[in-house]
mmCIF file of C-alpha atoms and ligand atoms in Angstrom:
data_model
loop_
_atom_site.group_PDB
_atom_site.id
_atom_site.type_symbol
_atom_site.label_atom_id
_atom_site.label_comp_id
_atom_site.label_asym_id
_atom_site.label_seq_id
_atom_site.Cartn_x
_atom_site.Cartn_y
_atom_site.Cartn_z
ATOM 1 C CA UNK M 124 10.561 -10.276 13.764
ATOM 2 C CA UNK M 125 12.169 -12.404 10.530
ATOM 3 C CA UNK M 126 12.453 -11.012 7.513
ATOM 4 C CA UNK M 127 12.252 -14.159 4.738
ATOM 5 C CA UNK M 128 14.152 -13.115 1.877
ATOM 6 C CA UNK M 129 16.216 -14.189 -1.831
ATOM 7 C CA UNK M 130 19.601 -14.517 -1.886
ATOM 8 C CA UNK M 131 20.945 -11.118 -1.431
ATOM 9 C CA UNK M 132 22.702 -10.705 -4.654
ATOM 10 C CA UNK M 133 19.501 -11.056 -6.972
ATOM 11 C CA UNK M 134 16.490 -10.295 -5.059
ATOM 12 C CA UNK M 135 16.283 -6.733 -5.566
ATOM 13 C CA UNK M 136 12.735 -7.127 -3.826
ATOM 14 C CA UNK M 137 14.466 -8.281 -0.504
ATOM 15 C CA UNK M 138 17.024 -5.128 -0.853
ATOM 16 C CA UNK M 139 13.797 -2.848 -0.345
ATOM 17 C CA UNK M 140 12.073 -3.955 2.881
ATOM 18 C CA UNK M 141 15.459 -4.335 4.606
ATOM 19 C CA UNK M 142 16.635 -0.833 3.826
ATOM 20 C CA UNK M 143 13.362 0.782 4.675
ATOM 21 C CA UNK M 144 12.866 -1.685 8.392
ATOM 22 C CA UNK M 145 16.571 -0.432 9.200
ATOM 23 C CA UNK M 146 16.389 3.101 8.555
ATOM 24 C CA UNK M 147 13.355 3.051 10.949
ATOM 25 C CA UNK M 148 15.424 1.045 13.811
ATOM 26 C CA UNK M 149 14.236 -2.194 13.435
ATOM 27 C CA UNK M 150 16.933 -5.153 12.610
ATOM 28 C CA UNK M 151 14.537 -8.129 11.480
ATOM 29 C CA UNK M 152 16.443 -11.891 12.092
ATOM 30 C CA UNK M 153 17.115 -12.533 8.011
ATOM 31 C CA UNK M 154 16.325 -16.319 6.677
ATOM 32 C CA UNK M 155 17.513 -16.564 3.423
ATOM 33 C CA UNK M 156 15.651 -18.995 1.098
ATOM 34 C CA UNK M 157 18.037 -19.833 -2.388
ATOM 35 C CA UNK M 158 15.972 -18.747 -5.307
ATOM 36 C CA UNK M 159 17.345 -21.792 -7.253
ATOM 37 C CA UNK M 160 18.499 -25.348 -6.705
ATOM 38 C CA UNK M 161 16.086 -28.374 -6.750
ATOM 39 C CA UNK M 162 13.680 -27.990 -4.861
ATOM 40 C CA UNK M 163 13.788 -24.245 -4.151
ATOM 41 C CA UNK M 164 9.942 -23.341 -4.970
ATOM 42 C CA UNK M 165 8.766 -25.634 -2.989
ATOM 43 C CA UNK M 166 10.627 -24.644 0.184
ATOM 44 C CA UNK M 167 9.407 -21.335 -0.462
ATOM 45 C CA UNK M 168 6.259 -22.415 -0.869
ATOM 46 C CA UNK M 169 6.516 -23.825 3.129
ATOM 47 C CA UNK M 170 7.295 -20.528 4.435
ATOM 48 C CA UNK M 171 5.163 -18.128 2.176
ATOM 49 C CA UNK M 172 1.768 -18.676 0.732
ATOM 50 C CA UNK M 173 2.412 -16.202 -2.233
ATOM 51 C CA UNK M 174 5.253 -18.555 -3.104
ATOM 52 C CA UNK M 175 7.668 -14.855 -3.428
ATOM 53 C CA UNK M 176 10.258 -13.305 -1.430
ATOM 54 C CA UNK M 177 9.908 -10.856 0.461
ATOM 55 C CA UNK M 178 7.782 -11.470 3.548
ATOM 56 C CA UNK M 179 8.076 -10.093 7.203
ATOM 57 C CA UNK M 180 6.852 -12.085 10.016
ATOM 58 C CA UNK M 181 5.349 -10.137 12.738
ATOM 59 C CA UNK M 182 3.235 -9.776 15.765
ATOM 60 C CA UNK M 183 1.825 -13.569 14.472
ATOM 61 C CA UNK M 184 1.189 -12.233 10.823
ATOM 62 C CA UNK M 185 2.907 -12.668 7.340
ATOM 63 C CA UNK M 186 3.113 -9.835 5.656
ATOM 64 C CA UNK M 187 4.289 -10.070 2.060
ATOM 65 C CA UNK M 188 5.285 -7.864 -0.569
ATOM 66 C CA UNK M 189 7.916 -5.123 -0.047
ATOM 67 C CA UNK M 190 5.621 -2.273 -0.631
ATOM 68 C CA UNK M 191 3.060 -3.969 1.953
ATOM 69 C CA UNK M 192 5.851 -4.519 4.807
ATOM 70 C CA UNK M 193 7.595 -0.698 3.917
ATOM 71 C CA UNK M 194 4.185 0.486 4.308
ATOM 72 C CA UNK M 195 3.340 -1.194 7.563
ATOM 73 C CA UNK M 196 6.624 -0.015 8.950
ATOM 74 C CA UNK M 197 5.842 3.839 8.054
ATOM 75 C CA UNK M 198 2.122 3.172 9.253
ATOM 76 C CA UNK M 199 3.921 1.434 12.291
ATOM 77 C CA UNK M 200 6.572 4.567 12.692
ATOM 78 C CA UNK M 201 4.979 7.966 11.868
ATOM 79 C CA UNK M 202 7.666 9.131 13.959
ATOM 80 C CA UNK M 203 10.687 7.828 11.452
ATOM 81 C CA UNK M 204 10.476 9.939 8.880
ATOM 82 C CA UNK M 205 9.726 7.282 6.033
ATOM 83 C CA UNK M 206 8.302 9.400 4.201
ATOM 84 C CA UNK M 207 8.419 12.877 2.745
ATOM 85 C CA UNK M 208 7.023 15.486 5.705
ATOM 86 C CA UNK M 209 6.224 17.857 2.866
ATOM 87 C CA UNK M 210 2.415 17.016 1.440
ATOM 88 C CA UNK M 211 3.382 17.475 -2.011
ATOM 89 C CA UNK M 212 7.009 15.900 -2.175
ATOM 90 C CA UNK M 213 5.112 12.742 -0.313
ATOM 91 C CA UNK M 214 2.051 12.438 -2.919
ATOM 92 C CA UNK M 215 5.217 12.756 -5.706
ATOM 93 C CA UNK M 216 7.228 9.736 -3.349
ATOM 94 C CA UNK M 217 3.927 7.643 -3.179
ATOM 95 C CA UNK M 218 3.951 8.430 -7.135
ATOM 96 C CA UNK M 219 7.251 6.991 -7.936
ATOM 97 C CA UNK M 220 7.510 4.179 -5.714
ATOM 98 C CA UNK M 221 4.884 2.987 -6.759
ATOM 99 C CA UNK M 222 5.994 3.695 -10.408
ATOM 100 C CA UNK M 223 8.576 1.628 -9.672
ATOM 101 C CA UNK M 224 7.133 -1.329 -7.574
ATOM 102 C CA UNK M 225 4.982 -1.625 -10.616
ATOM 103 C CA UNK M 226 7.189 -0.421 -13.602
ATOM 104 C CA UNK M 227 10.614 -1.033 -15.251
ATOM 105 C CA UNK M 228 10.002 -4.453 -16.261
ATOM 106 C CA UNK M 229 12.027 -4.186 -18.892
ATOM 107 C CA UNK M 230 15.161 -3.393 -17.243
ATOM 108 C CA UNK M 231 14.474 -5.510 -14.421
ATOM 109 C CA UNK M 232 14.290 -8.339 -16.666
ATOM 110 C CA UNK M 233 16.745 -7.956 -19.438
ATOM 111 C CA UNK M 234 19.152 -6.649 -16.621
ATOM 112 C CA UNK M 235 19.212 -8.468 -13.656
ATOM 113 C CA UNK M 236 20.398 -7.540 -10.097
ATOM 114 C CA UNK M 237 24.175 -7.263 -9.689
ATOM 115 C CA UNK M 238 25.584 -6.065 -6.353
ATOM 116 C CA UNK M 239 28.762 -4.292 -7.761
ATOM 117 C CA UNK M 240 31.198 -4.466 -10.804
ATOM 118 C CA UNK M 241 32.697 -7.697 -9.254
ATOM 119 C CA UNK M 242 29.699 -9.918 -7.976
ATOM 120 C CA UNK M 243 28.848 -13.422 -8.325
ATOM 121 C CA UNK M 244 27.568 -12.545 -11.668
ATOM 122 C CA UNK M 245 30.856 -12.718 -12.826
ATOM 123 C CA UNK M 246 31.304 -16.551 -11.386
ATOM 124 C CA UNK M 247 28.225 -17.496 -12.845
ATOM 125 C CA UNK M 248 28.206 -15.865 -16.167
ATOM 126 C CA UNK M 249 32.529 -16.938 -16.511
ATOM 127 C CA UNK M 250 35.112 -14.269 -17.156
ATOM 128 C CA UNK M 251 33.108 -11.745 -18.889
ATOM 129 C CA UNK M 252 30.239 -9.426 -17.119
ATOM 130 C CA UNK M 253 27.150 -10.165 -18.363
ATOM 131 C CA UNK M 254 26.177 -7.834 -21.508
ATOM 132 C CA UNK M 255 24.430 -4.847 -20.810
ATOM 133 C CA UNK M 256 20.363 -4.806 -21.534
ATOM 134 C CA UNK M 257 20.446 -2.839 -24.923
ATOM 135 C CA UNK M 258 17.034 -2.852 -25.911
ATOM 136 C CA UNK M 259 14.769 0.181 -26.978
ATOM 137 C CA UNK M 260 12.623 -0.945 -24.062
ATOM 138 C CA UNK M 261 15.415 -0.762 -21.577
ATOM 139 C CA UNK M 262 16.577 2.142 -23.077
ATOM 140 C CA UNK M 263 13.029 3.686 -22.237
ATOM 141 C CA UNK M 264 12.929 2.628 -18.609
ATOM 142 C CA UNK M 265 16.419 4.111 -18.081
ATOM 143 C CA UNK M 266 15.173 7.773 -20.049
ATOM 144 C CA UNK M 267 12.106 7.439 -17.396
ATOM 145 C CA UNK M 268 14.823 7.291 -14.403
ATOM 146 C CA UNK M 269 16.742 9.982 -15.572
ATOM 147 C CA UNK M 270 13.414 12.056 -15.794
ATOM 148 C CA UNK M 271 12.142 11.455 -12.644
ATOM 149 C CA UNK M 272 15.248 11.607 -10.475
ATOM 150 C CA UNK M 273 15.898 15.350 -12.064
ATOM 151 C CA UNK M 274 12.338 16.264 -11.860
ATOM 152 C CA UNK M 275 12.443 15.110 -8.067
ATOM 153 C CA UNK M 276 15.977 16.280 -7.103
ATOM 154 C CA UNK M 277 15.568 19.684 -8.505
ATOM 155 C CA UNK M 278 11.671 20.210 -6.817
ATOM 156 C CA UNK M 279 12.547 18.235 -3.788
ATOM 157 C CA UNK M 280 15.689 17.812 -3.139
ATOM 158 C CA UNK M 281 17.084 20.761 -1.463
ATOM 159 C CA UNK M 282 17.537 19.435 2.061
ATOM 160 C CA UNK M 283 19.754 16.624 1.265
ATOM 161 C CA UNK M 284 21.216 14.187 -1.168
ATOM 162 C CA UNK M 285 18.189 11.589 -1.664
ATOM 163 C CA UNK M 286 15.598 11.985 -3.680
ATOM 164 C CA UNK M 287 13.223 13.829 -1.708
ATOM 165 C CA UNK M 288 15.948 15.369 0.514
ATOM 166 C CA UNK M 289 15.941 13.429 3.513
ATOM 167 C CA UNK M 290 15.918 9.599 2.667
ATOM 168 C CA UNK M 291 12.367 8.139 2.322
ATOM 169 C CA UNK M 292 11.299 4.875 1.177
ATOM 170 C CA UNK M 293 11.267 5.707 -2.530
ATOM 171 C CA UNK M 294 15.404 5.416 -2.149
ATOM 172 C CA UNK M 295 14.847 2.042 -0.872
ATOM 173 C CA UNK M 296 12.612 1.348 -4.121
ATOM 174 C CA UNK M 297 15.749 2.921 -6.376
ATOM 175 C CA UNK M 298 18.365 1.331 -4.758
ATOM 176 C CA UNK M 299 17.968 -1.903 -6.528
ATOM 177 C CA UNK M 300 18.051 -0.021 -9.814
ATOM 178 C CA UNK M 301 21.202 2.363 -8.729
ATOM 179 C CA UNK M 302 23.223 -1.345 -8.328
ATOM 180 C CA UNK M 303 22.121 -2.492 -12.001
ATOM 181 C CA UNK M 304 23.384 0.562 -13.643
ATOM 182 C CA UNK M 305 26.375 0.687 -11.843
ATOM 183 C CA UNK M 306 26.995 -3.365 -12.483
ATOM 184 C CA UNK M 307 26.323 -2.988 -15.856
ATOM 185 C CA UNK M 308 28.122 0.766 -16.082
ATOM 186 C CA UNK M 309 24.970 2.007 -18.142
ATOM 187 C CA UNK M 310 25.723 5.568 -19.690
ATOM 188 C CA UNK M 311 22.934 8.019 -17.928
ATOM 189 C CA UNK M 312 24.314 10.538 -19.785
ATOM 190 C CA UNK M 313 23.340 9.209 -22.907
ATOM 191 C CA UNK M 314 19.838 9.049 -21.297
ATOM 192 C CA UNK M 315 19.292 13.036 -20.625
ATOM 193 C CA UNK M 316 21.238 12.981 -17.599
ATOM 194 C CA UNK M 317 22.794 15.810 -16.639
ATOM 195 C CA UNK M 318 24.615 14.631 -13.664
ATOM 196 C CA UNK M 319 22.246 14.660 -11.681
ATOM 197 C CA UNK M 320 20.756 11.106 -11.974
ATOM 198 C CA UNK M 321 24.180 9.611 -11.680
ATOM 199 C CA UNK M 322 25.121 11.703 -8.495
ATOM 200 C CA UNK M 323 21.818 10.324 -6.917
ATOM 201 C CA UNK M 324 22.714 6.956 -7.627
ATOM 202 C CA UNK M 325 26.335 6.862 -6.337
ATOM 203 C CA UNK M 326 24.576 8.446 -3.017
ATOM 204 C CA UNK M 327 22.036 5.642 -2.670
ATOM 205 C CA UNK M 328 25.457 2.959 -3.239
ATOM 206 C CA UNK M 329 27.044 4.279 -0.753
ATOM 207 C CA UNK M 330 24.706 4.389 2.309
ATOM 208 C CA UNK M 331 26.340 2.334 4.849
ATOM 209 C CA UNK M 332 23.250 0.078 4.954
ATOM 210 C CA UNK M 333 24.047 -1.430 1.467
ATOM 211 C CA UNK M 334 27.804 -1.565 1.940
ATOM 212 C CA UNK M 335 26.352 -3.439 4.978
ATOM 213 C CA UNK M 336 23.966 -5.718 2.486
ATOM 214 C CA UNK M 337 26.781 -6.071 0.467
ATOM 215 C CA UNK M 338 29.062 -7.151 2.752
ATOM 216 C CA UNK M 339 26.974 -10.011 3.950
ATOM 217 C CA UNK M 340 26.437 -11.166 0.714
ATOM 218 C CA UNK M 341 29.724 -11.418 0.348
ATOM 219 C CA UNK M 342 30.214 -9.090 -2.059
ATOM 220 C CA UNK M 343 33.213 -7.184 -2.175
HETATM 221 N N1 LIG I 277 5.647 -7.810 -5.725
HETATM 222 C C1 LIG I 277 6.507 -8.616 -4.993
HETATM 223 C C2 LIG I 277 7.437 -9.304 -5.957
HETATM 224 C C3 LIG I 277 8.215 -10.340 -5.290
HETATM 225 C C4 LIG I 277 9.056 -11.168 -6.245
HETATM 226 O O1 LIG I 277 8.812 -11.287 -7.459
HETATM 227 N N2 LIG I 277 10.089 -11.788 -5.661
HETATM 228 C C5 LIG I 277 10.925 -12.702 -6.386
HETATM 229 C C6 LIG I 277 12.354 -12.641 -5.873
HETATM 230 S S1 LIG I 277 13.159 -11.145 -6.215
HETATM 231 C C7 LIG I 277 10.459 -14.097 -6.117
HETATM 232 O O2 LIG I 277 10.045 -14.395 -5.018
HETATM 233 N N3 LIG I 277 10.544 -14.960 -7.111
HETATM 234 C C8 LIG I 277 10.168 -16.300 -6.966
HETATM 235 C C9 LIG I 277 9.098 -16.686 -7.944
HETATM 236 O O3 LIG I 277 8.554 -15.797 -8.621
HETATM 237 O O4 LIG I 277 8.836 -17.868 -8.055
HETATM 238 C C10 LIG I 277 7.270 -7.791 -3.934
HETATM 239 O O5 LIG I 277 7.561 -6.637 -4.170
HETATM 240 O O6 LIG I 277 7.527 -8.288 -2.862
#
């Protein structure tokens, strides 16, 4: 099983599949294909017909798209847990993941994916971070975040620290967004957080899994 990904640091789509085929056992070989450099669409192109990263080869198929392969995996593992056991917490985790798989363009592209305080952002941008997204369309997408992880936490949330309880693949979808508002330090508090938002987030940084990503990025 290979799992084609971005470079770790930016492709926040990569992040997603990874985290969900670990948690349910699996440990895909990882090719990483540069998403820049001459020449780097068209060696994408050669390994993936959508031209994007993601993709999971398996059993002779491509599967691409990190909601596709997260889904195959739960279809694949009934018995992992992916998602919610509860009917109604897993129709709300459907809901949000695929809020997000779909959503939040604007912070995904006026902020893009840093790894931690310190990452390669830093080398490529010089000295200073990069600035924070500040627009009222961010601002929207990060109000929307706070809502949903309260309104999740506090209906769901009893049995453990994620946002259903127990993890489930809609962390894997938030983790990506937990880095960028820790790399660029974004105030959830000034976004009608109450603490809870920002207690969800430093749980999803600190799974062992994405110190693990991390760490093989090279990311300190
Ligand atoms: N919906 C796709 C989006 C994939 C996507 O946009 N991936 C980016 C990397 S993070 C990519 O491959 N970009 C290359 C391009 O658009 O040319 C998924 O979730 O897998």
């Amino acid at each position: 099983m290979r799992l084609i990904i971005g470079n770790m640091i930016f492709s926040t789509w990569s992040l997603r599949p990874w985290l969900v085929l670990r948690k349910a056992g699996l440990d895909p070989e990882l090719v990483e294909v540069p998403l820049y450099g001459e020449g780097w669409k068209a060696r994408l192109l050669e390994l993936s017909p959508t031209g994007k990263v993601p993709l999971l080869e398996v059993d002779g198929q491509l599967i691409p798209d990190s909601l596709a392969i997260s889904l195959w995996c739960a279809d694949r593992h009934p018995d992992k847990g992916l998602w919610p056991a509860d009917p109604a917490a897993r129709a709300q985790a459907f809901a949000v993941t695929c809020e997000m798989h779909s959503g939040f363009t604007a912070l995904r592209t006026e902020g893009s994916m840093g790894m931690d305080a310190h990452s390669v952002l830093h080398t490529m941008f010089g000295p200073d971070r990069a600035p924070p997204p500040s627009s009222p369309s961010v601002a929207a997408d990060v109000r929307r975040l706070v809502e949903i992880f309260r309104e999740q936490r506090a209906r769901f949330g009893a049995s453990g620290p994620y946002l259903f309880g127990d993890w489930s693949i809609a962390d894997a979808f938030f983790t990506p967004v937990a880095t960028r508002i820790r790399h660029y330090q974004i105030d959830l508090a000034a976004h009608g957080d109450d603490g809870t938002a920002a207690a969800y987030c430093a749980t999803l940084l600190a799974d062992p899994l994405v110190q693990a990503w991390k760490a093989r990025a090279g990311v300190i």
